[in-house]
Amino acid sequence: WLGGIQMVALNYQTSDTHVALNNAFFSQNGNCGYVLKPKVMRGSDHILYKRFNPFKKEIEGLHSTFIELTIISGQYVCQQDYTASPIVEVEVLGIPKDCFKYKTKLCTKNALNPIWEDTFEIEVRMLELAFLKFTVFDIATNLPTAQRIIPINQLRPGYRNVPLNSPDNKPLPLSSIFICSIFHPDSPPLNNEIDGPNQDTLQKKRMSFLVVHDISDNNPYAILKVTNDSTTQDVIKMALEKTGKAHKANDFVLVEEFEDDHLYGSQQRMVGMEEIPLSVRSQWKNDGKFVLKQVG
């Protein structure tokens, strides 16, 4: 899926993580028909169309979503032994940059109604291909007793009861975990202290992406993450930071190149230092781009 492959062969004789992941992926449409590829792979208007490489260590041009996930408690999580000592492993599956594992604290000798109340911060860059895998382990045997995989874009915010399946992906009666999730689009929580699921969600500025061309000989373009009040001077500094020339920001200007229906050919205009490039871009009626040029 990360490479845009449409058909994948699975070994249905073994109910392993791959089959469970496939079932979770196609649960998004009720196990009926196709699931559309992410827009970055099919939409020509996406800023990363034909530039997206999911296996790069640094990926620019994707909005991050930050999730505060609290594993509160569980019910009947080790059905073979209610005196087991369970922990929950939370794994993020998706593009390599999103993958991570978290573990709750141990709840000693209580698998009937264990309480963990552990909170994790999760950053996800591609929601369409990201999954949460919950796995309950008995610490004495280090073997999984229950699990569940959920597409993150199907996870509803707030308090939720998540039914669990057996390790071979069969429903377990009464077995579940109780969680709370809070979503923070575009930026991490402004408060570094996590007070649990009751923390207020703070207002944040909307982030947008801006492509600036010709920032250096080795970098034909840069994708910058800017806000609605970022000025041209801010954009120039951000672009030059990627080439290590931020100290030379005064030697560069930002030029817009756009097609004008009333004039023949491409037009150019130097953008004022206090102008807002996002506002300038919104006025383009045809194709246009920003180019960084050195003065003199």
mmCIF file of C-alpha atoms in Angstrom:
data_model
loop_
_atom_site.group_PDB
_atom_site.id
_atom_site.type_symbol
_atom_site.label_atom_id
_atom_site.label_comp_id
_atom_site.label_asym_id
_atom_site.label_seq_id
_atom_site.Cartn_x
_atom_site.Cartn_y
_atom_site.Cartn_z
ATOM 1 C CA TRP A 1 0.000 0.000 0.000
ATOM 2 C CA LEU A 2 2.815 2.438 0.778
ATOM 3 C CA GLY A 3 4.064 2.068 -2.793
ATOM 4 C CA GLY A 4 0.594 2.418 -4.317
ATOM 5 C CA ILE A 5 0.298 -1.292 -5.170
ATOM 6 C CA GLN A 6 -3.351 -2.166 -5.781
ATOM 7 C CA MET A 7 -3.362 -5.957 -5.340
ATOM 8 C CA VAL A 8 -1.430 -7.888 -2.693
ATOM 9 C CA ALA A 9 -1.267 -11.657 -2.154
ATOM 10 C CA LEU A 10 -1.970 -12.875 1.395
ATOM 11 C CA ASN A 11 -1.568 -16.246 3.091
ATOM 12 C CA TYR A 12 -5.077 -16.806 4.412
ATOM 13 C CA GLN A 13 -4.050 -20.164 5.871
ATOM 14 C CA THR A 14 -2.334 -18.254 8.694
ATOM 15 C CA SER A 15 -4.278 -15.691 10.701
ATOM 16 C CA ASP A 16 -1.311 -13.441 11.409
ATOM 17 C CA THR A 17 -0.773 -9.675 11.676
ATOM 18 C CA HIS A 18 -0.788 -9.251 7.883
ATOM 19 C CA VAL A 19 -4.282 -10.720 7.554
ATOM 20 C CA ALA A 20 -5.510 -8.714 10.553
ATOM 21 C CA LEU A 21 -4.063 -5.543 9.002
ATOM 22 C CA ASN A 22 -5.755 -6.303 5.686
ATOM 23 C CA ASN A 23 -9.083 -6.871 7.442
ATOM 24 C CA ALA A 24 -8.706 -3.596 9.330
ATOM 25 C CA PHE A 25 -7.833 -1.667 6.169
ATOM 26 C CA PHE A 26 -10.913 -2.834 4.267
ATOM 27 C CA SER A 27 -13.180 -2.412 7.286
ATOM 28 C CA GLN A 28 -13.158 1.285 6.340
ATOM 29 C CA ASN A 29 -15.712 0.630 3.603
ATOM 30 C CA GLY A 30 -17.577 -2.214 5.287
ATOM 31 C CA ASN A 31 -15.506 -4.875 3.476
ATOM 32 C CA CYS A 32 -17.228 -3.925 0.234
ATOM 33 C CA GLY A 33 -15.281 -2.846 -2.839
ATOM 34 C CA TYR A 34 -12.145 -0.726 -3.102
ATOM 35 C CA VAL A 35 -10.506 1.786 -0.795
ATOM 36 C CA LEU A 36 -9.149 4.854 -2.593
ATOM 37 C CA LYS A 37 -5.429 5.508 -2.505
ATOM 38 C CA PRO A 38 -4.313 8.550 -0.508
ATOM 39 C CA LYS A 39 -4.703 11.783 -2.440
ATOM 40 C CA VAL A 40 -0.927 12.243 -2.519
ATOM 41 C CA MET A 41 -0.752 9.192 -4.839
ATOM 42 C CA ARG A 42 -3.643 10.054 -7.161
ATOM 43 C CA GLY A 43 -4.425 13.785 -6.960
ATOM 44 C CA SER A 44 -2.503 15.975 -9.403
ATOM 45 C CA ASP A 45 -3.382 19.025 -7.281
ATOM 46 C CA HIS A 46 -1.561 17.639 -4.224
ATOM 47 C CA ILE A 47 1.704 19.395 -3.433
ATOM 48 C CA LEU A 48 3.582 16.043 -3.282
ATOM 49 C CA TYR A 49 2.006 14.374 -6.312
ATOM 50 C CA LYS A 50 4.720 12.342 -8.105
ATOM 51 C CA ARG A 51 7.240 13.562 -5.480
ATOM 52 C CA PHE A 52 6.082 11.426 -2.561
ATOM 53 C CA ASN A 53 8.480 8.772 -1.293
ATOM 54 C CA PRO A 54 7.096 7.069 1.846
ATOM 55 C CA PHE A 55 10.467 5.550 2.716
ATOM 56 C CA LYS A 56 12.388 8.815 3.057
ATOM 57 C CA LYS A 57 13.624 9.687 6.549
ATOM 58 C CA GLU A 58 12.380 13.273 6.207
ATOM 59 C CA ILE A 59 9.067 13.931 4.456
ATOM 60 C CA GLU A 60 7.987 17.492 3.727
ATOM 61 C CA GLY A 61 4.562 18.491 2.494
ATOM 62 C CA LEU A 62 2.393 16.383 4.818
ATOM 63 C CA HIS A 63 0.291 17.809 7.617
ATOM 64 C CA SER A 64 0.971 16.091 10.935
ATOM 65 C CA THR A 65 -1.784 15.057 13.302
ATOM 66 C CA PHE A 66 -0.882 14.767 16.976
ATOM 67 C CA ILE A 67 -2.910 12.388 19.115
ATOM 68 C CA GLU A 68 -3.006 12.200 22.897
ATOM 69 C CA LEU A 69 -3.984 8.582 23.502
ATOM 70 C CA THR A 70 -4.800 7.377 27.015
ATOM 71 C CA ILE A 71 -5.105 3.664 27.792
ATOM 72 C CA ILE A 72 -7.414 3.848 30.795
ATOM 73 C CA SER A 73 -8.497 0.328 31.687
ATOM 74 C CA GLY A 74 -9.443 -3.094 30.372
ATOM 75 C CA GLN A 75 -11.950 -5.889 30.884
ATOM 76 C CA TYR A 76 -11.266 -9.631 30.601
ATOM 77 C CA VAL A 77 -7.992 -9.045 28.740
ATOM 78 C CA CYS A 78 -6.475 -12.488 29.602
ATOM 79 C CA GLN A 79 -9.404 -14.854 29.459
ATOM 80 C CA GLN A 80 -7.349 -17.939 30.304
ATOM 81 C CA ASP A 81 -6.075 -16.482 33.579
ATOM 82 C CA TYR A 82 -7.772 -13.610 35.408
ATOM 83 C CA THR A 83 -4.830 -13.387 37.857
ATOM 84 C CA ALA A 84 -2.345 -12.614 35.061
ATOM 85 C CA SER A 85 -0.330 -9.365 35.066
ATOM 86 C CA PRO A 86 -1.141 -7.621 31.741
ATOM 87 C CA ILE A 87 0.455 -4.740 29.888
ATOM 88 C CA VAL A 88 -0.755 -3.122 26.655
ATOM 89 C CA GLU A 89 1.596 -2.526 23.738
ATOM 90 C CA VAL A 90 0.416 0.282 21.437
ATOM 91 C CA GLU A 91 2.048 0.148 18.003
ATOM 92 C CA VAL A 92 1.650 2.661 15.183
ATOM 93 C CA LEU A 93 1.812 0.999 11.749
ATOM 94 C CA GLY A 94 2.207 3.079 8.595
ATOM 95 C CA ILE A 95 4.928 4.876 6.688
ATOM 96 C CA PRO A 96 8.340 4.325 8.371
ATOM 97 C CA LYS A 97 8.375 7.878 9.755
ATOM 98 C CA ASP A 98 5.124 7.176 11.646
ATOM 99 C CA CYS A 99 5.987 3.732 13.058
ATOM 100 C CA PHE A 100 6.537 3.557 16.792
ATOM 101 C CA LYS A 101 5.814 1.383 19.840
ATOM 102 C CA TYR A 102 4.624 2.343 23.310
ATOM 103 C CA LYS A 103 3.984 0.185 26.390
ATOM 104 C CA THR A 104 1.804 0.838 29.390
ATOM 105 C CA LYS A 105 2.849 0.191 32.954
ATOM 106 C CA LEU A 106 2.201 -3.222 34.496
ATOM 107 C CA CYS A 107 -1.061 -4.027 36.270
ATOM 108 C CA THR A 108 -0.177 -6.727 38.793
ATOM 109 C CA LYS A 109 -2.325 -9.859 39.045
ATOM 110 C CA ASN A 110 -5.482 -8.346 37.613
ATOM 111 C CA ALA A 111 -6.597 -9.314 34.126
ATOM 112 C CA LEU A 112 -10.296 -9.036 34.974
ATOM 113 C CA ASN A 113 -10.511 -5.232 35.201
ATOM 114 C CA PRO A 114 -6.938 -3.828 35.021
ATOM 115 C CA ILE A 115 -6.338 -0.078 35.253
ATOM 116 C CA TRP A 116 -3.352 1.529 33.518
ATOM 117 C CA GLU A 117 -4.187 5.222 32.926
ATOM 118 C CA ASP A 118 -1.121 5.765 30.732
ATOM 119 C CA THR A 119 -1.055 8.611 28.187
ATOM 120 C CA PHE A 120 1.077 8.709 25.026
ATOM 121 C CA GLU A 121 1.701 11.410 22.419
ATOM 122 C CA ILE A 122 1.550 10.106 18.853
ATOM 123 C CA GLU A 123 2.486 12.005 15.697
ATOM 124 C CA VAL A 124 1.000 10.751 12.426
ATOM 125 C CA ARG A 125 1.900 12.243 9.046
ATOM 126 C CA MET A 126 -0.225 10.062 6.773
ATOM 127 C CA LEU A 127 -3.538 9.203 8.391
ATOM 128 C CA GLU A 128 -4.856 7.292 5.368
ATOM 129 C CA LEU A 129 -2.182 4.590 5.778
ATOM 130 C CA ALA A 130 -1.752 4.624 9.567
ATOM 131 C CA PHE A 131 -3.075 2.021 12.001
ATOM 132 C CA LEU A 132 -3.126 1.541 15.757
ATOM 133 C CA LYS A 133 -2.391 -1.973 16.969
ATOM 134 C CA PHE A 134 -3.321 -2.765 20.581
ATOM 135 C CA THR A 135 -1.748 -5.960 21.947
ATOM 136 C CA VAL A 136 -2.236 -7.254 25.494
ATOM 137 C CA PHE A 137 0.654 -9.320 26.879
ATOM 138 C CA ASP A 138 0.802 -11.504 29.960
ATOM 139 C CA ILE A 139 4.059 -10.414 31.546
ATOM 140 C CA ALA A 140 4.659 -13.873 33.077
ATOM 141 C CA THR A 141 4.701 -15.689 29.722
ATOM 142 C CA ASN A 142 5.389 -12.680 27.432
ATOM 143 C CA LEU A 143 2.724 -14.082 25.101
ATOM 144 C CA PRO A 144 -0.104 -12.050 23.537
ATOM 145 C CA THR A 145 -3.557 -12.754 24.933
ATOM 146 C CA ALA A 146 -5.639 -10.262 22.920
ATOM 147 C CA GLN A 147 -5.186 -7.720 20.134
ATOM 148 C CA ARG A 148 -6.966 -5.313 17.815
ATOM 149 C CA ILE A 149 -5.909 -3.229 14.789
ATOM 150 C CA ILE A 150 -7.803 -0.009 13.980
ATOM 151 C CA PRO A 151 -7.290 2.462 11.090
ATOM 152 C CA ILE A 152 -6.430 5.762 12.767
ATOM 153 C CA ASN A 153 -8.707 7.746 10.472
ATOM 154 C CA GLN A 154 -11.584 5.596 11.783
ATOM 155 C CA LEU A 155 -10.707 6.321 15.422
ATOM 156 C CA ARG A 156 -13.273 8.714 16.860
ATOM 157 C CA PRO A 157 -12.114 11.221 19.468
ATOM 158 C CA GLY A 158 -13.185 10.995 23.088
ATOM 159 C CA TYR A 159 -13.831 8.014 25.335
ATOM 160 C CA ARG A 160 -14.216 4.730 23.467
ATOM 161 C CA ASN A 161 -14.523 1.050 24.319
ATOM 162 C CA VAL A 162 -12.408 -1.061 21.938
ATOM 163 C CA PRO A 163 -13.473 -4.732 21.594
ATOM 164 C CA LEU A 164 -10.498 -7.095 21.385
ATOM 165 C CA ASN A 165 -9.778 -10.140 19.269
ATOM 166 C CA SER A 166 -7.717 -13.230 19.982
ATOM 167 C CA PRO A 167 -4.133 -13.459 18.622
ATOM 168 C CA ASP A 168 -5.540 -15.386 15.637
ATOM 169 C CA ASN A 169 -8.034 -12.535 15.008
ATOM 170 C CA LYS A 170 -11.226 -14.091 16.348
ATOM 171 C CA PRO A 171 -13.617 -11.983 18.479
ATOM 172 C CA LEU A 172 -13.243 -12.422 22.249
ATOM 173 C CA PRO A 173 -16.531 -12.093 24.160
ATOM 174 C CA LEU A 174 -16.440 -9.360 26.851
ATOM 175 C CA SER A 175 -12.758 -8.587 26.190
ATOM 176 C CA SER A 176 -12.052 -4.887 25.602
ATOM 177 C CA ILE A 177 -9.937 -1.889 26.551
ATOM 178 C CA PHE A 178 -11.205 1.569 27.480
ATOM 179 C CA ILE A 179 -9.359 4.475 25.845
ATOM 180 C CA CYS A 180 -9.554 8.226 25.344
ATOM 181 C CA SER A 181 -8.104 10.025 22.316
ATOM 182 C CA ILE A 182 -7.682 13.767 21.691
ATOM 183 C CA PHE A 183 -6.683 14.985 18.217
ATOM 184 C CA HIS A 184 -4.500 18.055 17.622
ATOM 185 C CA PRO A 185 -4.251 18.727 13.832
ATOM 186 C CA ASP A 186 -1.143 20.435 12.440
ATOM 187 C CA SER A 187 0.715 21.156 15.694
ATOM 188 C CA PRO A 188 1.605 19.406 18.964
ATOM 189 C CA PRO A 189 -0.067 20.326 22.239
ATOM 190 C CA LEU A 190 1.250 23.693 23.385
ATOM 191 C CA ASN A 191 1.395 22.482 26.986
ATOM 192 C CA ASN A 192 4.269 20.060 27.617
ATOM 193 C CA GLU A 193 2.584 18.700 30.733
ATOM 194 C CA ILE A 194 0.028 16.002 29.961
ATOM 195 C CA ASP A 195 -2.769 15.950 32.522
ATOM 196 C CA GLY A 196 -4.595 13.006 30.966
ATOM 197 C CA PRO A 197 -7.788 12.904 28.909
ATOM 198 C CA ASN A 198 -9.311 15.978 30.601
ATOM 199 C CA GLN A 199 -6.723 18.411 29.198
ATOM 200 C CA ASP A 200 -8.294 21.315 27.255
ATOM 201 C CA THR A 201 -7.616 21.466 23.523
ATOM 202 C CA LEU A 202 -5.876 24.759 22.746
ATOM 203 C CA GLN A 203 -6.465 26.869 19.649
ATOM 204 C CA LYS A 204 -3.717 26.580 17.074
ATOM 205 C CA LYS A 205 -2.862 28.334 13.830
ATOM 206 C CA ARG A 206 -3.685 26.606 10.589
ATOM 207 C CA MET A 207 -0.542 25.460 8.767
ATOM 208 C CA SER A 208 -0.195 25.379 4.971
ATOM 209 C CA PHE A 209 2.493 24.250 2.561
ATOM 210 C CA LEU A 210 4.301 26.530 0.141
ATOM 211 C CA VAL A 211 6.686 25.446 -2.628
ATOM 212 C CA VAL A 212 9.647 27.735 -3.388
ATOM 213 C CA HIS A 213 11.759 26.938 -6.461
ATOM 214 C CA ASP A 214 15.463 27.411 -7.238
ATOM 215 C CA ILE A 215 16.674 27.733 -3.658
ATOM 216 C CA SER A 216 20.080 26.275 -4.651
ATOM 217 C CA ASP A 217 21.815 24.302 -7.372
ATOM 218 C CA ASN A 218 21.349 21.050 -5.441
ATOM 219 C CA ASN A 219 17.768 21.759 -4.357
ATOM 220 C CA PRO A 220 15.403 22.580 -7.230
ATOM 221 C CA TYR A 221 12.605 23.331 -4.771
ATOM 222 C CA ALA A 222 11.728 23.357 -1.075
ATOM 223 C CA ILE A 223 8.397 22.643 0.605
ATOM 224 C CA LEU A 224 7.851 25.035 3.499
ATOM 225 C CA LYS A 225 5.302 24.839 6.293
ATOM 226 C CA VAL A 226 3.923 28.344 6.853
ATOM 227 C CA THR A 227 1.032 30.056 8.611
ATOM 228 C CA ASN A 228 -1.474 32.578 7.300
ATOM 229 C CA ASP A 229 0.598 35.443 8.706
ATOM 230 C CA SER A 230 4.034 34.349 7.414
ATOM 231 C CA THR A 231 5.569 37.200 5.432
ATOM 232 C CA THR A 232 7.850 37.039 2.398
ATOM 233 C CA GLN A 233 10.811 37.727 4.670
ATOM 234 C CA ASP A 234 9.856 34.728 6.829
ATOM 235 C CA VAL A 235 9.525 32.504 3.757
ATOM 236 C CA ILE A 236 12.944 33.537 2.395
ATOM 237 C CA LYS A 237 14.594 32.748 5.729
ATOM 238 C CA MET A 238 12.899 29.344 5.943
ATOM 239 C CA ALA A 239 13.958 28.463 2.391
ATOM 240 C CA LEU A 240 17.582 29.508 2.986
ATOM 241 C CA GLU A 241 17.732 27.565 6.263
ATOM 242 C CA LYS A 242 17.474 24.398 4.204
ATOM 243 C CA THR A 243 20.698 25.324 2.397
ATOM 244 C CA GLY A 244 22.540 26.763 5.402
ATOM 245 C CA LYS A 245 22.408 30.328 4.055
ATOM 246 C CA ALA A 246 19.877 31.886 6.433
ATOM 247 C CA HIS A 247 22.431 34.586 7.331
ATOM 248 C CA LYS A 248 22.272 35.816 3.710
ATOM 249 C CA ALA A 249 18.506 36.393 3.700
ATOM 250 C CA ASN A 250 18.977 40.085 2.836
ATOM 251 C CA ASP A 251 20.661 39.108 -0.451
ATOM 252 C CA PHE A 252 17.562 37.317 -1.819
ATOM 253 C CA VAL A 253 14.120 38.229 -3.059
ATOM 254 C CA LEU A 254 11.001 36.191 -3.773
ATOM 255 C CA VAL A 255 9.557 36.399 -7.275
ATOM 256 C CA GLU A 256 6.151 35.153 -8.365
ATOM 257 C CA GLU A 257 5.796 33.748 -11.877
ATOM 258 C CA PHE A 258 2.254 33.316 -13.152
ATOM 259 C CA GLU A 259 0.213 33.047 -16.329
ATOM 260 C CA ASP A 260 -2.023 36.019 -17.158
ATOM 261 C CA ASP A 261 -4.973 35.581 -19.522
ATOM 262 C CA HIS A 262 -4.823 39.245 -20.593
ATOM 263 C CA LEU A 263 -1.071 39.307 -21.272
ATOM 264 C CA TYR A 264 0.984 37.064 -23.499
ATOM 265 C CA GLY A 265 3.246 34.497 -21.797
ATOM 266 C CA SER A 266 4.489 34.205 -18.243
ATOM 267 C CA GLN A 267 4.600 37.267 -15.992
ATOM 268 C CA GLN A 268 6.987 37.992 -13.119
ATOM 269 C CA ARG A 269 6.678 40.223 -10.075
ATOM 270 C CA MET A 270 8.885 40.712 -7.036
ATOM 271 C CA VAL A 271 6.853 40.017 -3.894
ATOM 272 C CA GLY A 272 7.117 42.684 -1.215
ATOM 273 C CA MET A 273 8.916 41.713 1.985
ATOM 274 C CA GLU A 274 5.825 42.376 4.114
ATOM 275 C CA GLU A 275 3.378 40.680 1.757
ATOM 276 C CA ILE A 276 1.813 37.344 2.679
ATOM 277 C CA PRO A 277 2.791 34.716 0.048
ATOM 278 C CA LEU A 278 -0.259 32.577 0.837
ATOM 279 C CA SER A 279 -2.514 35.529 0.040
ATOM 280 C CA VAL A 280 -0.563 36.185 -3.154
ATOM 281 C CA ARG A 281 -0.951 32.552 -4.211
ATOM 282 C CA SER A 282 -4.701 32.624 -3.598
ATOM 283 C CA GLN A 283 -5.044 35.349 -6.250
ATOM 284 C CA TRP A 284 -3.551 33.239 -9.043
ATOM 285 C CA LYS A 285 -6.167 32.284 -11.616
ATOM 286 C CA ASN A 286 -3.807 30.016 -13.559
ATOM 287 C CA ASP A 287 -0.608 28.120 -12.847
ATOM 288 C CA GLY A 288 2.037 29.982 -10.895
ATOM 289 C CA LYS A 289 5.079 29.456 -8.716
ATOM 290 C CA PHE A 290 7.445 31.240 -6.341
ATOM 291 C CA VAL A 291 11.129 31.486 -7.275
ATOM 292 C CA LEU A 292 13.984 32.549 -5.006
ATOM 293 C CA LYS A 293 16.472 34.866 -6.697
ATOM 294 C CA GLN A 294 19.674 36.456 -5.494
ATOM 295 C CA VAL A 295 19.964 40.209 -5.779
ATOM 296 C CA GLY A 296 22.733 41.494 -8.044
#
